[in-house]
Structures are given as structure tokens and as C-alpha cells.
């Protein structure tokens, strides 16, 4: 690509400059550096790291995962190294990688969200915060904030005050009307929304008559949820003005383009990274091929859906 | 440690439910105890890769780190993924991630070695045995096919004792019944098999003062330590690096048995 010509894949989302619209989803890409042996991180639009809390978290009992038709359930329990270890041990490994690094954060109280956000605010190498208000796994955590528009707004406005970084709010699909949640966090000042997080599900071992997961329920991800996610992105795009980052079951450029055409300015690839650690880069090349074939740009494709 | 597309050399039934799968594999070095993640189809169901231990390195060179022309896996058909795998033919290409995991630690030359396997747990132990070429094997064999594999062990010149639940071969009962009689405090034990067997083996070794390494199995999604799905509870007195959980894929699959909380396995 010549310097003089504008990069047709580039997109700005909530002030974050992405060289292409493909990011990796939180919890499916570790802290990024784990994928260096398998893929070229500098080819990605962005990396969203594993959800960070103030203190390290040990996570849920095992079994934590189970495969389902075209998907999987997980109940990891937000195990992570904590924000401090992220800054000192993990983030430096991404130095020199030419991609946007987004820190996904969560807390059990509004104060904890604020603390984590503050700690990351003056950290070099972090382009934005993604607030996880939607994790369905932890009894005390995400679920309260993510399903109550008032609580969600409270977290978002608190985090906004605590940071100068762009704030992306990640929405839970486990609500009656996701537009209500999107609207609430938009009003609270979020710079963008990302969706969807996992959908609560359950698998039962009929021989033992017990749930397969130690926590009984878990979050469903993978291609099985994609049509639901596309529908929700489309609905939210009609309800809010802030940019949308779409995800849920993306396995290919075709899948990613569905989200973009439905109204997402960028996408995140999640579970697919487990199947093929280089898949996100393949999604980038697929989008590049499509954009060239259609003589268009990603920017022009966003929300280009015609209905009726 | 790469994702590669490799050619199937052979995929032959050992019996109706067990297959030997040969894959062309020239690139990376294999350490006994390593595993690979196979994608059995390019479709979406099954979605995730399947983990399998390495049984043999074909035309292997090297002592503890092996390089050769190919690798052989042995798998049991238990569900959808292994069912699809059993239909694959030579010349077809599979996507393989690996080799992954830590592998078995090399024993001290003066240590007595006992290997104890249950069912498909024989797979990584055979590769291990073929590199160290000493020690004895206690094998909890469930079916005829498994005892066929034991021939390979005997070909190495190693002593094999069998246990079967129905008494059709060797000791009638559990393979762990044979363990305490086979070890002394100086022995190093390598165990792979079903969790209850490993738990029992760990208990016996702790009681006899023998060192014990276990190779664990857990449902896996990524195989590279990022999904945190394959967690196993670490024992209280051994929470290394403040870890309450260890990941079977990236911290293991081989663990010193004292590291594991066997009550929560
Ligand atoms: C490190 C490691 C090494 C292994 N080595 C061998 C081997 O050498 N030979 C062999 O026959 N089997 C081995 N297994 C078990 C093998 O991975 C499973 O039998 C296989 O994944 C079953 O897939 P399926 O689709 O046929 O069964 P399904 O029951 O349809 O699988 C459903 C899901 O459960 C998981 N699963 C089912 N059983 C197991 C299991 N025992 N361990 C882990 N995940 C499981 C699958 O991966 C899949 O996600 C190993 C497992 C691990 C973790
Ligand atoms: C194993 C696993 C762990 C996850 N951990 C997190 C997390 O820590 N924080 C978060 O916001 N989302 C987490 N997610 C949700 C994903 O980021 C994503 O929203 C969801 O999986 C849907 O996308 P997918 O179908 O492409 O995976 C996790 C998902 C999986 C499968
Ligand atoms: S399988 Fe993903 S962490 Fe082990």
C-alpha cells in the first residue's frame, strides 16, 4: 500500500486509531504476548487483554469449560494477574508491537473499577479501557452492573471521571432489551460500546445428573451465538450514536463483515483464537480482499446495511 | 510450537475403537510427555481442537529430545471428534498445534523407575520409556487393544505387569494395587491415566516416600495457556507463585503429584 493512498482498512473508534477494524476479544488472547509464536501481532487493529481487577484473582473451580455445538461454555471466573502485575510483567512484552492495546477492566464495586482505571490512566502503551460490566460468571461481579441500566451508568460515569483514556463499555446480552443498556451507558458518557459478551448457558451430564461446569452455568461463545450478536449490534446501532465494536462467534472475514455492515466500526475475534491462533490476521486479510473487490473502505462499510 | 498442516501417513485401527495415527512431522523436537492439539475438521462442529499425547517419534534421533520423520498418536474413539478422526485417510492433511506442554522430567541415573498407566495413559509413557529404556511398567489395561500396545513396551525389553478389573489378564483389580509392592523410597514414579488412578498412585507414593510425577488430562480449548479453561486446583502447601490453580496445558500436563489438590481433582 502506498503512503500517499489512504489505508482503506483504517478506522477511528472513540478516538482510538486502528490500522484495521480487527481486534482480539478479552479473555481469548491472554495478555497478547502468548500469541507471538503463532501470529504477527502488528498486523492486528488492536488487542484487548484479559479482564483486569485490582488484585489478582484465582478464578472458579474446575471444570471451567465444556464444548457445545459450534461453541463453548466457559466459567473461568475472571482469573487474572491483577492490574499491577499486568503493568509490570505483561504490558512491557508488547513494547514494539504496532497495535492498539486495550485494557479490559472489571470490579466488584464501583470503587474497584475506579481504582483499576486510575492505575492504568498514566500507563504508557494502553490506548483505551474496555469496561466489562457484563461478565455473567461471577456472582458478585459483572452481572449486577451489566443488567441494571442505573448501575451500569454509575460505573461508566465513575470510570470516565477517573481516566483520560477513551472508554469502551462492553455490554451483556443477558438482558431483555440491549438498547436500553446501550442508551444508559451512552448517556453516562461512554465513548463506545462493545458487544456482545457471552450468553449464559448450561450443559448437563445426564449420566451423573449434574451440571458439567463446576459453577453450574457458564457463558456461551463461538459461532453458535453469532446471529444473536449481529442482531444486537444492528439494534444498538439504531439506538445510539457512539461507535460500536461488534463481536460474537467471528470465525472469518465474512462473519466480521456482517457485524461491520450491521453497524460496527470495529470487531473483536474471541473463541476463534483458540481454534486457530492466527485467525485474527486471516480475518484482516479477508476484509482487505473484500474492500478491494468492492472498491470501498471499511469506514464506508460501517452500517451500510439496507433493509426492507 | 506452531500451527501446521501435516499429512496423514497412516490411520490404522488397532481394534475397532483404537487407532494409530501417523503424521508427517519433521519440524520440531518432541520431548516425551508433549501433546499436540488436532483439528479434526475445518467445520464448526466440533469447534475446538482435540489434545492427544505423542506415542512415537518415527525414525527418531536424539536422547530425551527427539526429532524424526513423523509422529504416531494412539487414540480411542470416544465421541464426535475422535469419530471423525477415525475416518481420515492417508494423504489427507490435518491442522496440528504443537508440540505443547512440559514433558516428563528426566530421572537421575541412580533412580529406580516405575511407570504406571491406565488405559490411554500408556501413550506418553511409551515415548518416555523408549527414550530412557529402563524401569518397569504397571499397566491397567481395559481391553485387548491396550494389551497389544504393551507389546511395544516388551520390545523395549522392559518388564510389564498387567492388571485388569475382570482378571482376564494379570492381576484382578486395580493397577494401583501393584504399586506399593513395586516401589521403595528412592523410586521415581511416572503415572498417566484416569484421575482416580492418579490420585491413588499419588497417595501411595506419598506414603512410601517415592517421588511421583503425573500427567493430567483436562478438557482444553486453547492448549497454550490463554483460555484458563484447563485449570486444576493446586495443593495448599505448594501454591507456587501464588497460584491456586495450575493450567494443565501450559504448566503441565506433567506435574509433581504433591503440587495437585487431589481432593478437588
Ligand atoms: C494432554 C492430553 C493428552 C491426551 N492424550 C490422549 C491420547 O494420547 N489418546 C487418546 O485417545 N486420548 C487422549 N486424550 C483425551 C482426548 O483428548 C479426548 O478423548 C478427546 O478430546 C475426545 O474428543 P471427542 O470429540 O471424541 O469426544 P467428546 O466427548 O465428544 O468431546 C467433547 C469435549 O470433551 C473433551 N474431552 C472429552 N474427553 C476428554 C478427555 N479424556 N480429556 C480431555 N478432554 C476431553 C473434548 O476435547 C471435547 O472438547 C488426551 C487429553 C489430554 C488433555
Ligand atoms: C474463555 C473466555 C474468557 C473470557 N474472558 C473475558 C473477560 O475476562 N472479560 C470480558 O470482557 N470478556 C471475556 N470473554 C468474552 C469474550 O471477550 C467475547 O465477548 C465472547 O466470547 C463472544 O465472542 P466470541 O464468540 O468470538 O468468543 C471471555 C470469553 C471466553 C470464551
Ligand atoms: S486449554 Fe486453554 S489454558 Fe489450557
XYZ file of C-alpha atoms and ligand atoms in Angstrom:
661
model
C 0.000 0.000 0.000
C 1.473 3.377 -0.991
C 1.866 6.039 1.688
C 0.040 8.589 -0.417
C -3.110 6.481 -0.623
C -5.300 6.353 2.428
C -5.396 2.947 4.147
C -8.866 1.630 3.240
C -8.938 -0.528 6.367
C -8.135 2.231 8.878
C -10.824 3.357 11.260
C -11.019 5.630 14.273
C -13.174 4.319 17.094
C -13.808 6.621 20.009
C -10.566 8.432 19.277
C -8.593 5.186 19.066
C -6.786 4.931 15.738
C -6.912 1.406 14.406
C -4.998 0.385 11.297
C -7.739 -2.104 10.605
C -11.012 -2.959 12.362
C -9.937 -6.328 13.771
C -9.165 -6.659 17.469
C -8.912 -9.706 19.685
C -11.542 -10.193 22.405
C -10.786 -10.088 26.106
C -10.154 -13.443 27.736
C -9.386 -15.183 24.469
C -5.970 -13.692 23.786
C -4.229 -13.768 27.151
C -2.118 -10.662 27.603
C -1.177 -10.699 23.932
C 2.431 -11.850 24.061
C 1.374 -15.504 24.391
C 0.370 -15.350 20.723
C 3.706 -14.051 19.432
C 4.909 -17.530 18.408
C 1.752 -18.038 16.360
C 0.803 -14.761 14.728
C 2.061 -11.292 13.838
C 0.507 -9.029 16.454
C 1.488 -5.924 14.493
C -0.982 -6.922 11.792
C -3.905 -6.574 14.197
C -6.002 -3.477 14.643
C -5.920 -3.985 18.370
C -5.537 -6.381 21.253
C -7.925 -6.457 24.183
C -6.247 -8.140 27.124
C -7.739 -10.472 29.724
C -10.058 -8.702 32.186
C -8.052 -6.979 34.919
C -9.043 -6.456 38.510
C -7.357 -4.519 41.292
C -5.969 -7.626 42.977
C -5.044 -10.929 41.294
C -7.973 -13.333 41.076
C -7.767 -17.101 41.228
C -10.903 -17.891 39.288
C -13.507 -20.643 39.508
C -13.225 -24.316 40.377
C -12.784 -26.814 37.572
C -14.320 -27.941 35.170
C -14.427 -24.466 33.722
C -15.152 -25.187 30.083
C -17.269 -27.504 28.004
C -17.734 -27.664 24.280
C -21.221 -27.198 22.829
C -22.476 -27.410 19.240
C -20.467 -24.747 17.336
C -19.431 -23.122 20.573
C -18.291 -23.497 24.134
C -19.357 -22.590 27.631
C -16.857 -21.028 29.979
C -16.856 -20.171 33.635
C -13.264 -19.049 34.117
C -14.267 -16.724 36.914
C -12.213 -13.795 35.656
C -8.921 -15.285 36.781
C -6.222 -12.691 36.115
C -2.855 -11.472 37.360
C -4.217 -8.163 38.648
C -3.594 -4.698 37.269
C -0.217 -4.278 38.983
C 1.340 -7.435 37.538
C -0.172 -6.565 34.182
C 1.653 -3.255 34.146
C 4.987 -4.585 35.369
C 5.141 -8.081 33.796
C 2.759 -8.330 30.872
C 2.481 -4.947 29.180
C 6.248 -4.466 28.618
C 6.231 -7.606 26.480
C 4.054 -5.780 23.957
C 6.556 -2.972 23.560
C 7.435 -2.553 19.913
C 4.241 -4.246 18.773
C 2.459 -1.884 16.422
C -1.139 -2.297 17.541
C -3.613 -0.651 19.894
C -3.675 -2.260 23.335
C -6.971 -2.060 25.159
C -7.154 -2.938 28.845
C -10.359 -4.719 29.796
C -11.216 -3.940 33.415
C -13.758 -5.044 35.977
C -14.501 -4.735 39.649
C -16.858 -5.932 42.297
C -17.654 -2.385 43.401
C -17.715 0.952 41.636
C -14.680 1.941 43.702
C -12.721 -1.013 42.403
C -13.496 -0.029 38.810
C -12.262 3.469 39.628
C -9.065 2.181 41.226
C -8.188 -0.038 38.284
C -8.991 2.723 35.801
C -6.812 5.202 37.697
C -3.930 2.787 37.872
C -3.995 2.384 34.081
C -4.551 6.019 33.289
C -0.916 7.097 33.190
C 0.359 3.778 31.880
C 2.256 4.033 28.635
C 1.150 1.620 25.959
C -2.547 1.433 26.811
C -4.787 3.001 24.172
C -8.175 2.628 25.825
C -10.143 0.968 28.577
C -12.904 -1.535 27.971
C -15.184 -1.816 30.976
C -16.583 -5.272 31.486
C -19.956 -4.699 33.101
C -21.257 -7.855 31.586
C -19.416 -10.903 32.797
C -22.084 -13.444 33.735
C -19.738 -15.727 35.645
C -19.099 -14.095 38.951
C -21.867 -13.933 41.486
C -20.876 -10.653 42.979
C -19.367 -9.029 39.932
C -20.467 -8.056 36.438
C -23.990 -9.321 36.457
C -25.296 -6.612 38.793
C -23.825 -3.777 36.788
C -24.476 -5.238 33.373
C -28.156 -5.936 33.677
C -29.269 -2.812 35.531
C -29.173 0.385 33.459
C -28.783 2.545 36.560
C -25.854 0.567 37.978
C -24.218 0.335 34.554
C -24.414 4.095 34.133
C -22.976 4.585 37.611
C -19.870 2.554 36.749
C -19.402 4.254 33.402
C -19.585 7.791 34.707
C -17.279 6.933 37.596
C -14.691 5.385 35.266
C -14.990 8.287 32.828
C -14.091 10.687 35.645
C -11.154 8.518 36.703
C -9.399 8.320 33.337
C -8.326 10.356 30.366
C -8.321 7.281 28.162
C -11.188 6.542 25.800
C -13.742 4.297 27.493
C -15.468 1.421 25.749
C -18.311 -0.191 27.668
C -18.809 -3.876 26.996
C -22.447 -4.901 27.092
C -24.043 -8.103 28.289
C -26.547 -9.854 26.030
C -28.309 -11.303 29.068
C -30.934 -8.578 29.184
C -34.411 -8.146 27.762
C -33.562 -5.152 25.611
C -29.902 -4.385 24.979
C -30.807 -0.975 23.533
C -31.835 0.190 26.986
C -28.405 -0.694 28.349
C -26.602 0.881 25.401
C -28.585 4.070 25.824
C -27.891 4.183 29.552
C -24.120 3.903 29.142
C -24.135 6.376 26.273
C -25.901 8.899 28.461
C -23.338 8.191 31.173
C -20.595 9.263 28.790
C -19.073 6.126 27.326
C -17.024 6.765 24.190
C -18.017 3.496 22.553
C -19.852 0.267 23.275
C -18.668 -3.255 22.557
C -20.969 -6.239 22.304
C -21.711 -8.994 22.935
C -20.250 -10.688 25.941
C -21.149 -14.349 26.424
C -24.730 -15.614 26.757
C -25.474 -17.543 29.927
C -25.949 -21.231 29.253
C -25.840 -24.662 30.834
C -24.841 -28.211 29.937
C -25.929 -31.230 31.962
C -24.187 -34.582 32.251
C -27.194 -36.899 32.071
C -25.343 -39.909 33.484
C -24.383 -38.049 36.638
C -27.422 -35.755 36.510
C -25.097 -32.917 37.335
C -24.075 -29.747 35.516
C -20.809 -30.240 33.626
C -19.388 -26.925 34.833
C -18.416 -26.610 38.484
C -20.346 -23.332 38.646
C -23.431 -24.944 37.019
C -23.792 -22.219 34.397
C -21.306 -20.503 32.125
C -21.019 -18.114 29.215
C -21.679 -19.340 25.697
C -19.369 -18.105 22.955
C -18.363 -19.089 19.455
C -20.208 -19.302 16.122
C -23.345 -20.566 17.870
C -24.036 -17.043 19.160
C -23.170 -15.070 16.046
C -26.663 -14.405 14.658
C -27.789 -13.154 18.070
C -24.757 -10.890 18.282
C -25.292 -9.492 14.782
C -28.913 -8.781 15.626
C -27.938 -6.970 18.812
C -25.268 -4.874 17.058
C -27.841 -3.892 14.472
C -30.388 -2.945 17.138
C -27.860 -0.950 19.165
C -26.629 0.855 16.052
C -30.103 2.239 15.637
C -30.401 3.276 19.263
C -27.113 5.082 19.987
C -24.684 7.417 18.249
C -21.438 6.221 19.878
C -19.362 3.807 17.820
C -19.900 0.082 18.232
C -17.374 -2.723 18.408
C -19.095 -5.958 17.434
C -18.246 -9.497 18.436
C -19.697 -12.936 18.953
C -18.667 -16.011 17.023
C -16.496 -14.375 14.376
C -14.529 -17.091 12.565
C -13.878 -15.406 9.216
C -13.799 -12.123 7.319
C -17.323 -12.857 6.121
C -18.525 -13.050 9.717
C -16.689 -9.857 10.637
C -18.187 -8.030 7.669
C -21.686 -8.929 8.799
C -21.017 -7.029 12.003
C -19.495 -4.055 10.182
C -22.340 -3.827 7.712
C -24.804 -4.115 10.618
C -23.217 -1.050 12.202
C -19.997 -1.984 13.972
C -16.970 0.271 13.402
C -14.658 -2.496 14.539
C -14.887 -6.140 15.548
C -13.316 -8.444 18.075
C -12.411 -12.066 17.446
C -12.747 -14.286 20.516
C -13.171 -18.045 20.768
C -11.825 -18.467 17.219
C -8.333 -17.649 18.542
C -8.401 -20.981 20.385
C -9.154 -22.854 17.190
C -6.525 -21.062 15.120
C -4.144 -18.662 16.873
C -3.517 -16.867 13.572
C -7.195 -16.477 12.674
C -7.483 -12.773 13.534
C -4.796 -11.897 10.994
C -6.608 -14.057 8.443
C -9.771 -12.038 9.143
C -7.803 -8.852 8.405
C -6.633 -10.156 5.029
C -10.128 -11.339 4.181
C -11.550 -7.905 4.889
C -8.782 -6.296 2.817
C -9.672 -8.561 -0.078
C -13.380 -7.702 0.228
C -12.734 -3.967 0.468
C -10.590 -4.084 -2.633
C -13.054 -6.219 -4.573
C -15.868 -3.804 -3.747
C -13.735 -0.696 -4.279
C -14.719 0.644 -0.883
C -13.314 1.354 2.587
C -14.115 -0.046 5.984
C -15.320 3.395 7.025
C -17.890 3.377 4.242
C -18.991 -0.145 5.027
C -19.900 0.621 8.635
C -23.678 0.484 8.953
C -24.123 0.187 5.194
C -26.969 -2.282 5.634
C -30.124 -1.811 3.603
C -33.322 -3.290 4.939
C -36.906 -3.539 3.811
C 5.338 -24.628 18.866
C 3.441 -23.831 15.734
C 0.233 -24.376 13.899
C 0.987 -26.501 10.909
C -0.834 -28.542 8.319
C 0.587 -32.007 8.264
C -0.040 -35.016 6.093
C -1.523 -38.195 7.457
C 0.858 -41.102 6.831
C -1.432 -43.789 8.195
C -4.557 -44.071 10.318
C -4.950 -47.724 11.159
C -7.296 -49.436 13.573
C -5.580 -51.393 16.341
C -9.033 -52.688 17.203
C -12.492 -51.343 16.486
C -12.122 -48.439 18.902
C -8.390 -47.719 18.904
C -6.380 -46.199 16.099
C -2.747 -45.463 15.367
C -2.346 -42.183 13.555
C 0.925 -41.399 11.813
C 1.618 -37.793 10.881
C 4.427 -36.355 8.822
C 6.419 -34.260 11.261
C 9.882 -33.071 10.508
C 9.980 -29.680 12.049
C 10.026 -29.630 15.789
C 11.676 -31.529 18.574
C 9.451 -33.700 20.772
C 10.026 -34.307 24.467
C 8.240 -37.350 25.971
C 5.053 -36.084 27.620
C 4.405 -33.457 24.969
C 0.990 -33.343 23.388
C -0.491 -31.880 20.225
C -3.850 -30.248 19.513
C -5.511 -31.644 16.386
C -8.266 -30.008 14.433
C -10.326 -32.921 13.197
C -12.325 -30.935 10.655
C -12.388 -27.480 9.127
C -16.074 -27.176 10.030
C -17.613 -25.523 13.074
C -18.746 -28.634 14.913
C -16.670 -29.911 16.589
C -15.247 -26.457 17.023
C -12.297 -26.946 19.313
C -9.082 -28.830 18.764
C -8.564 -32.168 20.492
C -5.499 -32.891 22.627
C -3.502 -36.100 22.114
C -0.247 -37.333 23.552
C 2.646 -38.355 21.327
C 3.218 -42.104 21.301
C 6.178 -42.452 18.986
C 8.578 -40.329 17.034
C 9.197 -42.099 13.737
C 12.860 -42.667 12.869
C 13.752 -40.703 15.941
C 17.152 -39.236 16.590
C 18.223 -37.798 19.923
C 18.039 -38.915 23.520
C 15.437 -37.013 25.559
C 14.617 -34.576 22.794
C 13.549 -36.373 19.688
C 13.481 -35.412 16.068
C 12.376 -37.649 13.242
C 10.243 -38.002 10.113
C 6.898 -38.216 11.789
C 4.932 -38.799 14.942
C 2.494 -41.504 15.908
C -0.517 -40.899 18.107
C -2.826 -43.538 19.505
C -6.385 -42.578 20.141
C -9.548 -44.139 21.388
C -12.810 -43.307 19.640
C -14.969 -41.850 22.408
C -17.043 -39.123 20.778
C -17.625 -36.906 17.820
C -14.094 -35.604 17.326
C -12.310 -38.925 17.568
C -15.088 -40.452 15.454
C -14.362 -38.017 12.632
C -10.648 -38.591 13.063
C -11.072 -42.320 12.610
C -12.486 -41.724 9.128
C -9.426 -39.827 7.895
C -7.282 -41.438 5.217
C -3.568 -41.277 4.383
C -2.663 -38.260 2.281
C -5.284 -36.063 3.937
C -3.981 -33.056 5.783
C -4.673 -32.100 9.407
C -4.063 -28.848 11.226
C -1.886 -29.539 14.252
C -0.804 -27.184 17.016
C 2.226 -28.282 18.924
C 4.216 -29.798 20.406
C 2.764 -28.401 23.613
C 3.278 -28.876 27.338
C 6.295 -29.514 29.523
C 7.052 -33.228 29.254
C 8.380 -35.693 31.818
C 11.428 -34.726 33.859
C 14.498 -36.866 33.192
C 15.212 -39.213 36.121
C 18.529 -39.355 37.947
C 20.633 -42.282 36.601
C 20.614 -43.924 40.027
C 16.847 -43.792 40.468
C 14.602 -46.806 40.076
C 11.834 -46.071 37.618
C 8.266 -47.320 37.765
C 5.728 -46.274 35.189
C 2.063 -46.772 35.895
C -0.554 -46.374 33.189
C -4.295 -46.707 32.996
C -5.982 -47.010 29.604
C -4.821 -44.398 27.113
C -2.424 -43.103 29.755
C 0.009 -45.531 28.182
C 0.582 -43.142 25.269
C 3.032 -40.579 26.675
C 4.649 -43.185 28.936
C 5.629 -45.324 25.984
C 7.519 -42.477 24.354
C 9.154 -41.765 27.688
C 10.116 -45.397 28.188
C 11.529 -45.632 24.683
C 13.973 -42.835 25.457
C 15.110 -43.927 28.910
C 14.965 -47.677 28.123
C 14.800 -48.808 31.718
C 12.290 -49.207 34.511
C 9.163 -51.302 34.695
C 5.568 -50.703 33.717
C 2.388 -51.397 35.612
C -0.458 -51.314 33.149
C -4.131 -51.160 33.952
C -5.362 -52.451 30.647
C -9.061 -52.278 29.990
C -9.349 -54.132 26.723
C -7.448 -56.381 24.369
C -6.340 -53.477 22.202
C -4.491 -51.918 25.062
C -2.526 -55.042 25.684
C -1.422 -55.001 22.059
C 0.284 -51.725 22.801
C 2.070 -53.399 25.673
C 3.928 -55.478 23.083
C 5.795 -52.349 22.096
C 6.838 -51.983 25.722
C 8.058 -55.508 25.915
C 10.010 -54.942 22.704
C 11.943 -52.309 24.589
C 12.966 -55.045 26.985
C 11.041 -53.581 29.871
C 9.105 -55.583 32.416
C 5.345 -55.163 32.175
C 2.799 -56.227 34.783
C -0.856 -56.112 33.942
C -3.961 -55.520 35.951
C -7.492 -55.916 34.654
C -10.715 -55.354 36.514
C -12.150 -58.671 35.330
C -8.915 -60.574 35.858
C -8.672 -61.546 32.175
C -5.039 -60.512 32.172
C -2.641 -60.268 35.094
C -3.759 -59.016 38.456
C -7.515 -58.932 39.027
C -8.294 -55.473 40.329
C -6.795 -52.027 40.098
C -3.349 -51.366 38.725
C -2.575 -49.246 41.776
C -2.837 -52.449 43.860
C 0.529 -53.373 42.344
C 2.231 -50.066 43.100
C 3.267 -50.236 46.736
C 4.986 -53.574 46.151
C 6.939 -52.117 43.243
C 8.421 -49.020 44.832
C 10.894 -48.007 47.524
C 11.625 -44.525 48.886
C 14.233 -43.986 46.167
C 11.876 -44.807 43.292
C 10.630 -42.233 40.824
C 7.128 -42.954 39.580
C 5.621 -41.677 36.344
C 1.852 -42.003 36.140
C -0.724 -41.330 33.448
C -4.327 -42.424 33.343
C -7.766 -41.671 34.773
C -7.912 -39.193 37.661
C -8.918 -41.730 40.358
C -5.939 -43.887 39.424
C -3.575 -40.931 39.594
C -4.996 -39.894 42.926
C -4.417 -43.343 44.344
C -0.915 -43.505 42.883
C -0.079 -40.109 44.387
C -1.295 -41.292 47.792
C 0.728 -44.484 47.684
C 3.890 -42.677 46.573
C 3.473 -40.074 49.307
C 3.097 -42.842 51.858
C 6.122 -44.790 50.611
C 8.200 -41.652 50.195
C 8.654 -42.123 46.448
C 8.797 -39.230 44.036
C 5.775 -39.142 41.745
C 5.026 -37.328 38.523
C 1.568 -37.435 36.980
C 0.414 -36.480 33.519
C -3.084 -34.978 33.742
C -5.939 -34.680 31.269
C -8.449 -31.897 31.225
C -10.882 -30.622 28.614
C -8.988 -27.953 26.690
C -9.910 -25.093 24.423
C -6.647 -23.345 23.502
C -3.827 -25.643 24.627
C -1.491 -22.667 25.024
C -2.352 -21.257 28.435
C -4.611 -18.389 27.434
C -8.220 -19.512 27.931
C -7.572 -20.657 31.532
C -10.089 -23.414 30.930
C -7.946 -26.430 31.819
C -7.318 -25.367 35.408
C -6.653 -27.885 38.164
C -6.566 -26.941 41.827
C -3.055 -26.745 43.240
C -2.338 -28.203 46.653
C -2.267 -25.779 49.566
C 1.336 -26.375 50.571
C 2.555 -25.915 47.080
C 0.859 -22.860 45.700
C 3.831 -21.868 43.663
C 3.952 -18.286 42.510
C 0.806 -17.689 44.469
C -1.109 -19.924 42.104
C -4.246 -21.532 43.413
C -4.758 -23.195 40.077
C -2.343 -24.665 37.594
C -3.079 -24.975 33.889
C -2.753 -28.496 32.552
C -1.770 -27.301 29.071
C 0.884 -24.747 29.897
C 2.070 -25.589 33.437
C 1.761 -29.309 32.702
C 0.491 -31.742 31.601
C 3.147 -33.321 33.836
C 3.109 -32.255 37.486
C 4.853 -33.378 40.596
C 1.975 -35.097 42.381
C 2.442 -33.069 45.566
C 1.541 -29.963 43.603
C -2.038 -31.112 42.991
C -5.001 -30.905 45.328
C -6.205 -34.492 44.881
C -9.410 -33.894 46.808
C -10.543 -31.478 44.154
C -9.293 -33.232 41.064
C -2.964 -33.713 27.451
C -3.953 -34.716 26.919
C -3.484 -35.828 26.237
C -4.373 -36.771 25.737
N -3.884 -37.826 25.059
C -4.707 -38.746 24.529
C -4.214 -39.846 23.787
O -2.995 -39.988 23.599
N -5.098 -40.732 23.268
C -6.447 -40.576 23.440
O -7.206 -41.410 22.949
N -6.945 -39.559 24.139
C -6.116 -38.623 24.683
N -6.643 -37.568 25.379
C -8.097 -37.459 25.518
C -8.695 -36.904 24.216
O -8.307 -35.561 24.058
C -10.220 -36.994 24.245
O -10.598 -38.334 24.283
C -10.849 -36.339 23.029
O -10.685 -34.950 23.103
C -12.316 -36.667 22.929
O -12.870 -35.975 21.849
P -14.243 -36.429 21.188
O -14.727 -35.307 20.363
O -14.094 -37.728 20.504
O -15.158 -36.693 22.432
P -16.336 -35.826 23.033
O -16.695 -36.489 24.290
O -17.402 -35.646 22.002
O -15.633 -34.479 23.338
C -16.334 -33.413 23.879
C -15.374 -32.482 24.551
O -14.812 -33.055 25.715
C -13.405 -33.059 25.646
N -12.940 -34.311 26.221
C -13.594 -35.469 26.247
N -12.879 -36.404 26.873
C -11.740 -35.820 27.256
C -10.592 -36.267 27.950
N -10.459 -37.500 28.400
N -9.596 -35.396 28.157
C -9.712 -34.127 27.726
N -10.771 -33.657 27.072
C -11.771 -34.495 26.832
C -13.096 -32.927 24.190
O -11.831 -32.354 23.930
C -14.210 -32.051 23.712
O -13.948 -30.682 23.959
C -5.776 -36.607 25.910
C -6.236 -35.487 26.602
C -5.366 -34.548 27.103
C -5.872 -33.352 27.829
C -12.619 -18.374 27.882
C -13.212 -16.995 27.741
C -12.845 -15.991 28.648
C -13.393 -14.715 28.554
N -12.991 -13.740 29.428
C -13.480 -12.475 29.320
C -13.018 -11.424 30.168
O -12.130 -11.603 31.027
N -13.576 -10.187 30.033
C -14.524 -9.919 29.082
O -14.976 -8.791 28.987
N -14.953 -10.893 28.247
C -14.455 -12.158 28.336
N -14.897 -13.139 27.458
C -15.913 -12.823 26.445
C -15.286 -12.559 25.070
O -14.420 -11.435 25.114
C -16.365 -12.314 23.996
O -17.152 -11.222 24.385
C -17.281 -13.515 23.797
O -16.566 -14.713 23.936
C -18.003 -13.515 22.473
O -17.116 -13.555 21.383
P -16.673 -14.939 20.650
O -17.918 -15.694 20.356
O -15.923 -14.502 19.435
O -15.802 -15.645 21.617
C -14.345 -14.425 27.542
C -14.704 -15.439 26.634
C -14.150 -16.698 26.706
C -14.557 -17.749 25.722
S -6.542 -25.153 27.394
Fe -6.597 -23.018 27.423
S -5.445 -22.592 29.187
Fe -5.195 -24.696 28.966
